[in-house]
PDB file of C-alpha atoms in Angstrom:
ATOM      1  CA  GLU B   1      -3.133 -20.600  -3.184  1.00 56.00           C
ATOM      2  CA  THR B   2      -4.632 -17.046  -3.191  1.00 72.00           C
ATOM      3  CA  GLY B   3      -4.257 -13.946  -2.854  1.00 93.00           C
ATOM      4  CA  VAL B   4      -1.166 -12.092  -3.643  1.00 96.00           C
ATOM      5  CA  THR B   5       2.404 -14.040  -2.477  1.00 96.00           C
ATOM      6  CA  GLN B   6       5.538 -13.541  -2.262  1.00 97.00           C
ATOM      7  CA  THR B   7       8.802 -15.092  -1.487  1.00 97.00           C
ATOM      8  CA  PRO B   8      11.654 -15.309   0.481  1.00 97.00           C
ATOM      9  CA  ARG B   9      10.142 -14.093   3.347  1.00 96.00           C
ATOM     10  CA  HIS B  10      13.414 -12.516   4.851  1.00 96.00           C
ATOM     11  CA  LEU B  11      16.551 -12.616   2.724  1.00 96.00           C
ATOM     12  CA  VAL B  12      19.754 -11.550   4.303  1.00 95.00           C
ATOM     13  CA  MET B  13      22.696 -10.560   1.742  1.00 92.00           C
ATOM     14  CA  GLY B  14      26.226  -8.835   1.067  1.00 90.00           C
ATOM     15  CA  MET B  15      26.823  -5.983  -1.240  1.00 87.00           C
ATOM     16  CA  THR B  16      28.059  -8.423  -3.688  1.00 87.00           C
ATOM     17  CA  ASN B  17      25.573 -10.484  -3.555  1.00 88.00           C
ATOM     18  CA  LYS B  18      22.550 -11.331  -6.247  1.00 93.00           C
ATOM     19  CA  LYS B  19      19.508 -12.273  -5.416  1.00 95.00           C
ATOM     20  CA  SER B  20      15.853 -11.760  -6.468  1.00 97.00           C
ATOM     21  CA  LEU B  21      12.635 -11.396  -5.349  1.00 97.00           C
ATOM     22  CA  LYS B  22       9.668 -13.113  -6.250  1.00 98.00           C
ATOM     23  CA  CYS B  23       6.082 -11.963  -6.483  1.00 98.00           C
ATOM     24  CA  GLU B  24       2.684 -13.906  -7.598  1.00 97.00           C
ATOM     25  CA  GLN B  25      -1.090 -13.005  -7.690  1.00 96.00           C
ATOM     26  CA  HIS B  26      -4.112 -14.998  -8.146  1.00 94.00           C
ATOM     27  CA  LEU B  27      -6.432 -12.855  -8.025  1.00 92.00           C
ATOM     28  CA  GLY B  28      -6.606 -12.428 -12.143  1.00 90.00           C
ATOM     29  CA  HIS B  29      -6.009  -8.319 -12.145  1.00 90.00           C
ATOM     30  CA  ASN B  30      -3.445  -7.270 -14.427  1.00 89.00           C
ATOM     31  CA  ALA B  31      -1.675  -4.482 -13.230  1.00 91.00           C
ATOM     32  CA  MET B  32       1.644  -5.011 -10.438  1.00 94.00           C
ATOM     33  CA  TYR B  33       3.421  -3.256  -8.950  1.00 95.00           C
ATOM     34  CA  TRP B  34       6.946  -2.513  -6.476  1.00 97.00           C
ATOM     35  CA  TYR B  35       7.316  -1.198  -3.519  1.00 96.00           C
ATOM     36  CA  LYS B  36      10.027  -0.157  -0.418  1.00 96.00           C
ATOM     37  CA  GLN B  37       8.880   0.565   3.175  1.00 96.00           C
ATOM     38  CA  SER B  38      12.134   2.203   4.966  1.00 93.00           C
ATOM     39  CA  ALA B  39      12.003   2.364   8.753  1.00 86.00           C
ATOM     40  CA  LYS B  40      10.118   5.837   9.328  1.00 75.00           C
ATOM     41  CA  LYS B  41       9.426   6.813   6.381  1.00 83.00           C
ATOM     42  CA  PRO B  42       6.247   6.316   3.928  1.00 85.00           C
ATOM     43  CA  LEU B  43       6.113   3.295   1.602  1.00 92.00           C
ATOM     44  CA  GLU B  44       7.364   4.533  -1.288  1.00 92.00           C
ATOM     45  CA  LEU B  45       5.919   3.154  -5.095  1.00 93.00           C
ATOM     46  CA  MET B  46       9.643   1.551  -7.086  1.00 96.00           C
ATOM     47  CA  PHE B  47       7.218  -0.393 -10.082  1.00 95.00           C
ATOM     48  CA  VAL B  48       4.759  -0.174 -11.910  1.00 93.00           C
ATOM     49  CA  TYR B  49       3.415  -2.951 -14.576  1.00 93.00           C
ATOM     50  CA  ASN B  50       0.808  -2.874 -16.776  1.00 88.00           C
ATOM     51  CA  PHE B  51       0.062  -5.724 -18.883  1.00 87.00           C
ATOM     52  CA  LYS B  52       3.575  -6.726 -18.466  1.00 88.00           C
ATOM     53  CA  GLU B  53       4.803  -3.177 -19.833  1.00 88.00           C
ATOM     54  CA  GLN B  54       6.266  -1.323 -17.216  1.00 89.00           C
ATOM     55  CA  THR B  55       4.499   1.828 -16.954  1.00 87.00           C
ATOM     56  CA  GLU B  56       6.705   3.833 -13.784  1.00 85.00           C
ATOM     57  CA  ASN B  57      10.630   3.704 -12.903  1.00 87.00           C
ATOM     58  CA  ASN B  58      10.247   5.912 -10.090  1.00 85.00           C
ATOM     59  CA  SER B  59      13.683   7.500 -10.064  1.00 89.00           C
ATOM     60  CA  VAL B  60      15.239   3.724  -8.428  1.00 94.00           C
ATOM     61  CA  PRO B  61      18.473   2.900  -8.668  1.00 94.00           C
ATOM     62  CA  SER B  62      19.584   0.849 -11.280  1.00 94.00           C
ATOM     63  CA  ARG B  63      20.906  -2.054  -9.236  1.00 95.00           C
ATOM     64  CA  PHE B  64      17.291  -2.613  -8.273  1.00 96.00           C
ATOM     65  CA  SER B  65      16.145  -4.340 -11.905  1.00 96.00           C
ATOM     66  CA  PRO B  66      12.137  -5.117 -12.112  1.00 96.00           C
ATOM     67  CA  GLU B  67      11.102  -8.392 -14.216  1.00 96.00           C
ATOM     68  CA  CYS B  68       7.162  -8.936 -15.639  1.00 96.00           C
ATOM     69  CA  PRO B  69       6.983 -12.016 -17.581  1.00 95.00           C
ATOM     70  CA  ASN B  70       3.603 -12.263 -17.326  1.00 93.00           C
ATOM     71  CA  SER B  71       0.266 -10.196 -15.231  1.00 90.00           C
ATOM     72  CA  SER B  72       0.526 -13.473 -12.721  1.00 94.00           C
ATOM     73  CA  HIS B  73       4.295 -13.010 -11.878  1.00 97.00           C
ATOM     74  CA  LEU B  74       6.441  -9.744 -11.050  1.00 97.00           C
ATOM     75  CA  PHE B  75      10.441 -10.201 -10.272  1.00 98.00           C
ATOM     76  CA  LEU B  76      12.561  -8.088  -8.068  1.00 98.00           C
ATOM     77  CA  HIS B  77      16.639  -9.036  -8.955  1.00 97.00           C
ATOM     78  CA  LEU B  78      18.391  -6.974  -6.604  1.00 96.00           C
ATOM     79  CA  HIS B  79      22.668  -6.901  -7.098  1.00 93.00           C
ATOM     80  CA  THR B  80      25.429  -4.831  -5.547  1.00 93.00           C
ATOM     81  CA  LEU B  81      22.840  -2.991  -3.292  1.00 93.00           C
ATOM     82  CA  GLN B  82      23.990  -1.059   0.070  1.00 93.00           C
ATOM     83  CA  PRO B  83      23.095  -1.390   3.488  1.00 93.00           C
ATOM     84  CA  GLU B  84      20.418   1.432   3.120  1.00 93.00           C
ATOM     85  CA  ASP B  85      18.541  -0.751   0.502  1.00 95.00           C
ATOM     86  CA  SER B  86      17.135  -2.813   4.131  1.00 95.00           C
ATOM     87  CA  ALA B  87      14.205  -2.532   4.552  1.00 96.00           C
ATOM     88  CA  LEU B  88      10.228  -4.695   3.655  1.00 96.00           C
ATOM     89  CA  TYR B  89       9.481  -5.218  -0.252  1.00 97.00           C
ATOM     90  CA  LEU B  90       5.980  -5.298  -0.765  1.00 97.00           C
ATOM     91  CA  CYS B  91       4.330  -6.495  -3.867  1.00 97.00           C
ATOM     92  CA  ALA B  92       0.551  -5.483  -5.168  1.00 96.00           C
ATOM     93  CA  SER B  93      -1.504  -6.445  -7.932  1.00 94.00           C
ATOM     94  CA  SER B  94      -4.852  -4.822  -8.770  1.00 92.00           C
ATOM     95  CA  PRO B  95      -7.642  -4.490 -11.656  1.00 87.00           C
ATOM     96  CA  THR B  96      -6.472  -1.797 -14.549  1.00 75.00           C
ATOM     97  CA  ALA B  97      -8.940   0.934 -13.264  1.00 64.00           C
ATOM     98  CA  HIS B  98     -12.389   1.465 -15.387  1.00 62.00           C
ATOM     99  CA  ARG B  99     -15.055   3.344 -15.095  1.00 59.00           C
ATOM    100  CA  GLY B 100     -17.124   1.870 -12.099  1.00 57.00           C
ATOM    101  CA  HIS B 101     -14.652  -0.349 -10.780  1.00 61.00           C
ATOM    102  CA  THR B 102     -12.110   0.056  -7.849  1.00 71.00           C
ATOM    103  CA  ASP B 103      -9.150  -0.594  -8.762  1.00 83.00           C
ATOM    104  CA  THR B 104      -7.913  -1.234  -4.862  1.00 90.00           C
ATOM    105  CA  GLN B 105      -4.375  -2.603  -5.068  1.00 93.00           C
ATOM    106  CA  TYR B 106      -3.788  -5.747  -2.956  1.00 94.00           C
ATOM    107  CA  PHE B 107      -0.421  -6.804  -1.474  1.00 96.00           C
ATOM    108  CA  GLY B 108       1.333  -9.783  -0.689  1.00 95.00           C
ATOM    109  CA  PRO B 109       3.500 -10.333   3.068  1.00 94.00           C
ATOM    110  CA  GLY B 110       6.214  -8.239   1.611  1.00 96.00           C
ATOM    111  CA  THR B 111      10.260 -10.065   2.051  1.00 97.00           C
ATOM    112  CA  ARG B 112      12.239  -8.356   4.530  1.00 96.00           C
ATOM    113  CA  LEU B 113      15.507  -7.793   2.929  1.00 96.00           C
ATOM    114  CA  THR B 114      19.147  -6.856   4.961  1.00 95.00           C
ATOM    115  CA  VAL B 115      21.864  -5.846   3.255  1.00 94.00           C
ATOM    116  CA  LEU B 116      25.360  -6.488   4.992  1.00 92.00           C
TER     117      LEU B 116
ATOM    118  CA  ALA A   1       3.341  19.790   0.619  1.00 65.00           C
ATOM    119  CA  GLN A   2       2.448  15.920   1.892  1.00 76.00           C
ATOM    120  CA  LYS A   3      -0.205  14.809  -0.073  1.00 92.00           C
ATOM    121  CA  ILE A   4      -1.433  12.634   2.585  1.00 96.00           C
ATOM    122  CA  THR A   5      -1.504  13.648   6.411  1.00 96.00           C
ATOM    123  CA  GLN A   6      -1.732  11.136   9.397  1.00 96.00           C
ATOM    124  CA  THR A   7      -1.336  13.762  12.032  1.00 95.00           C
ATOM    125  CA  GLN A   8      -1.912  10.653  14.511  1.00 95.00           C
ATOM    126  CA  PRO A   9       1.691   8.411  15.463  1.00 93.00           C
ATOM    127  CA  GLY A  10       0.602   6.536  17.836  1.00 95.00           C
ATOM    128  CA  MET A  11      -3.309   5.724  19.282  1.00 95.00           C
ATOM    129  CA  PHE A  12      -4.376   4.206  22.177  1.00 96.00           C
ATOM    130  CA  VAL A  13      -8.072   2.824  22.701  1.00 97.00           C
ATOM    131  CA  GLN A  14      -9.819   0.715  25.639  1.00 97.00           C
ATOM    132  CA  GLU A  15     -11.607  -2.541  23.720  1.00 97.00           C
ATOM    133  CA  LYS A  16     -14.871  -2.693  22.684  1.00 97.00           C
ATOM    134  CA  GLU A  17     -14.692   1.576  21.964  1.00 97.00           C
ATOM    135  CA  ALA A  18     -14.745   3.072  19.184  1.00 97.00           C
ATOM    136  CA  VAL A  19     -11.653   4.926  17.647  1.00 98.00           C
ATOM    137  CA  THR A  20     -11.264   8.136  15.383  1.00 98.00           C
ATOM    138  CA  LEU A  21      -7.701   8.442  13.302  1.00 98.00           C
ATOM    139  CA  ASP A  22      -7.223  11.233  11.081  1.00 98.00           C
ATOM    140  CA  CYS A  23      -6.394  11.850   7.658  1.00 98.00           C
ATOM    141  CA  THR A  24      -6.160  14.322   5.556  1.00 97.00           C
ATOM    142  CA  TYR A  25      -5.351  14.685   1.869  1.00 97.00           C
ATOM    143  CA  ASP A  26      -4.475  17.494  -0.907  1.00 96.00           C
ATOM    144  CA  THR A  27      -5.499  17.314  -4.167  1.00 94.00           C
ATOM    145  CA  SER A  28      -6.269  20.158  -6.738  1.00 93.00           C
ATOM    146  CA  ASP A  29      -7.474  17.157  -9.074  1.00 91.00           C
ATOM    147  CA  PRO A  30     -11.611  16.174  -8.600  1.00 91.00           C
ATOM    148  CA  SER A  31     -11.060  12.681  -9.577  1.00 89.00           C
ATOM    149  CA  TYR A  32      -9.671  10.740  -6.897  1.00 92.00           C
ATOM    150  CA  GLY A  33      -9.791   7.784  -4.727  1.00 92.00           C
ATOM    151  CA  LEU A  34      -8.992   7.201  -1.034  1.00 95.00           C
ATOM    152  CA  PHE A  35      -8.311   3.988   0.564  1.00 96.00           C
ATOM    153  CA  TRP A  36      -6.854   2.747   4.343  1.00 98.00           C
ATOM    154  CA  TYR A  37      -4.439  -0.332   5.317  1.00 97.00           C
ATOM    155  CA  LYS A  38      -4.046  -2.042   8.250  1.00 97.00           C
ATOM    156  CA  GLN A  39      -0.265  -3.179   7.878  1.00 96.00           C
ATOM    157  CA  PRO A  40      -0.184  -5.674  11.288  1.00 95.00           C
ATOM    158  CA  SER A  41       3.670  -6.636  12.762  1.00 91.00           C
ATOM    159  CA  SER A  42       3.318  -9.267  10.580  1.00 89.00           C
ATOM    160  CA  GLY A  43       4.328  -6.796   7.288  1.00 89.00           C
ATOM    161  CA  GLU A  44       1.051  -7.448   5.107  1.00 90.00           C
ATOM    162  CA  MET A  45      -0.853  -4.489   3.933  1.00 93.00           C
ATOM    163  CA  ILE A  46      -4.364  -5.327   4.380  1.00 96.00           C
ATOM    164  CA  PHE A  47      -6.625  -3.678   2.741  1.00 96.00           C
ATOM    165  CA  LEU A  48      -9.765  -2.333   4.145  1.00 97.00           C
ATOM    166  CA  ILE A  49     -12.245   0.510   3.107  1.00 96.00           C
ATOM    167  CA  TYR A  50     -12.283   2.832   0.307  1.00 94.00           C
ATOM    168  CA  GLN A  51     -13.812   5.915  -0.300  1.00 95.00           C
ATOM    169  CA  GLY A  52     -14.496   7.503  -4.020  1.00 92.00           C
ATOM    170  CA  SER A  53     -14.039  11.372  -4.539  1.00 92.00           C
ATOM    171  CA  TYR A  54     -17.525  10.867  -6.486  1.00 91.00           C
ATOM    172  CA  ASP A  55     -19.453   8.725  -3.761  1.00 90.00           C
ATOM    173  CA  GLN A  56     -21.858  10.404  -2.519  1.00 90.00           C
ATOM    174  CA  GLN A  57     -22.491   8.401   0.666  1.00 94.00           C
ATOM    175  CA  ASN A  58     -19.685   7.635   3.333  1.00 96.00           C
ATOM    176  CA  ALA A  59     -18.068   3.853   2.418  1.00 95.00           C
ATOM    177  CA  THR A  60     -18.584   1.471   4.979  1.00 96.00           C
ATOM    178  CA  GLU A  61     -17.157  -2.357   5.515  1.00 96.00           C
ATOM    179  CA  GLY A  62     -18.294  -3.983   9.166  1.00 97.00           C
ATOM    180  CA  ARG A  63     -17.123  -2.199  12.115  1.00 97.00           C
ATOM    181  CA  TYR A  64     -14.989  -0.029   9.430  1.00 98.00           C
ATOM    182  CA  SER A  65     -16.114   3.774   8.139  1.00 97.00           C
ATOM    183  CA  LEU A  66     -14.988   6.268   6.544  1.00 97.00           C
ATOM    184  CA  ASN A  67     -16.098   9.557   7.441  1.00 97.00           C
ATOM    185  CA  PHE A  68     -15.489  11.192   4.511  1.00 97.00           C
ATOM    186  CA  GLN A  69     -15.698  15.482   4.435  1.00 96.00           C
ATOM    187  CA  LYS A  70     -14.252  16.589   1.048  1.00 95.00           C
ATOM    188  CA  ALA A  71     -14.756  20.399   1.424  1.00 95.00           C
ATOM    189  CA  ARG A  72     -12.243  20.265   4.618  1.00 96.00           C
ATOM    190  CA  LYS A  73     -10.415  17.295   2.104  1.00 96.00           C
ATOM    191  CA  SER A  74     -10.639  14.782   5.229  1.00 97.00           C
ATOM    192  CA  ALA A  75     -10.972  11.123   5.887  1.00 98.00           C
ATOM    193  CA  ASN A  76     -10.728   9.476   8.899  1.00 98.00           C
ATOM    194  CA  LEU A  77     -10.881   6.219   9.474  1.00 98.00           C
ATOM    195  CA  VAL A  78     -13.661   5.157  12.471  1.00 98.00           C
ATOM    196  CA  ILE A  79     -13.093   0.998  14.225  1.00 98.00           C
ATOM    197  CA  SER A  80     -16.087   0.908  16.159  1.00 96.00           C
ATOM    198  CA  ALA A  81     -16.189  -1.777  18.814  1.00 95.00           C
ATOM    199  CA  SER A  82     -12.057  -1.646  18.685  1.00 97.00           C
ATOM    200  CA  GLN A  83     -10.453  -5.345  19.700  1.00 97.00           C
ATOM    201  CA  LEU A  84      -7.042  -6.457  20.108  1.00 97.00           C
ATOM    202  CA  GLY A  85      -6.338  -7.648  16.938  1.00 96.00           C
ATOM    203  CA  ASP A  86      -7.267  -4.599  15.664  1.00 98.00           C
ATOM    204  CA  SER A  87      -3.121  -3.579  17.281  1.00 97.00           C
ATOM    205  CA  ALA A  88      -1.246  -2.596  14.404  1.00 97.00           C
ATOM    206  CA  MET A  89      -0.165   0.581  12.744  1.00 96.00           C
ATOM    207  CA  TYR A  90      -3.420   1.751   9.710  1.00 98.00           C
ATOM    208  CA  PHE A  91      -2.001   3.996   7.058  1.00 97.00           C
ATOM    209  CA  CYS A  92      -4.356   6.094   4.312  1.00 97.00           C
ATOM    210  CA  ALA A  93      -3.440   6.421   0.647  1.00 96.00           C
ATOM    211  CA  MET A  94      -4.471   8.206  -2.408  1.00 94.00           C
ATOM    212  CA  ARG A  95      -5.155   7.646  -5.837  1.00 91.00           C
ATOM    213  CA  GLU A  96      -5.437  10.628  -7.917  1.00 88.00           C
ATOM    214  CA  GLY A  97      -7.222  10.760 -10.765  1.00 81.00           C
ATOM    215  CA  ASP A  98      -9.119   9.281 -13.923  1.00 73.00           C
ATOM    216  CA  TYR A  99      -6.460   5.710 -14.305  1.00 68.00           C
ATOM    217  CA  THR A 100      -9.182   4.454 -16.510  1.00 67.00           C
ATOM    218  CA  GLY A 101      -6.959   1.452 -18.504  1.00 68.00           C
ATOM    219  CA  THR A 102      -3.904   1.823 -16.545  1.00 72.00           C
ATOM    220  CA  ALA A 103      -2.574   0.982 -13.552  1.00 76.00           C
ATOM    221  CA  SER A 104      -3.197   3.864 -10.730  1.00 80.00           C
ATOM    222  CA  LYS A 105      -0.174   4.965  -8.199  1.00 87.00           C
ATOM    223  CA  LEU A 106      -0.994   5.061  -4.409  1.00 91.00           C
ATOM    224  CA  THR A 107       0.928   8.130  -2.207  1.00 93.00           C
ATOM    225  CA  PHE A 108       0.143   7.078   1.608  1.00 94.00           C
ATOM    226  CA  GLY A 109       0.994   9.080   4.191  1.00 95.00           C
ATOM    227  CA  THR A 110       3.012   8.002   7.329  1.00 94.00           C
ATOM    228  CA  GLY A 111       0.850   6.127   9.316  1.00 95.00           C
ATOM    229  CA  THR A 112      -0.422   5.595  12.869  1.00 97.00           C
ATOM    230  CA  ARG A 113      -0.249   2.778  15.330  1.00 97.00           C
ATOM    231  CA  LEU A 114      -3.110   2.031  16.863  1.00 98.00           C
ATOM    232  CA  GLN A 115      -2.710   0.322  20.396  1.00 97.00           C
ATOM    233  CA  VAL A 116      -5.609  -1.279  21.539  1.00 97.00           C
ATOM    234  CA  THR A 117      -5.547  -2.274  25.300  1.00 96.00           C
ATOM    235  CA  LEU A 118      -7.865  -4.370  27.626  1.00 92.00           C
TER     236      LEU A 118
END
């Protein structure tokens, strides 16, 4: 596979369930990101990882727990979510920025999450 | 104040015509990057074009070009010869600062929905 893949593509869960979203990038990038896209709101950055280390947590509730075991894989563990957490969750990866090199982020297809 | 403003919630264009999607940005940092992404109904964000704040020329990628007016803080996307497959949401995004050696952060606008008609 090429690019950035995400599984599952669709997920329906109850508020008491525990589930995980998976992201894998095949681009040799060092940085990975989780974004949340709700209806009629701009894309919101949730977490940033650089070389497996978390560098950004954008005030995300603790019911979302990220994990980055290596530069190619990123997980988002979900537990006791609320209906307002229903959204499209997008993963992205990018090269680490350095002079003369564009740090363009490349996105996966997203996981559409519905919390009942 | 919003960092990225896209004032056109929706646009219509006829097939084979050109269309301009507006984007203005707000930053006091001299180093920044501007990105445009396309999001079809399937959900994936597709990178289209990039413009760096120090780039002297407007960026072009095939049918996409970026009309970069630094003094006005605008970075409009121009799509030439529109095709039916161009129908999608289009997002402008900005990375502020120099993120050398680290991961960057993007701020996105609210998007413009483009509909290409026959």
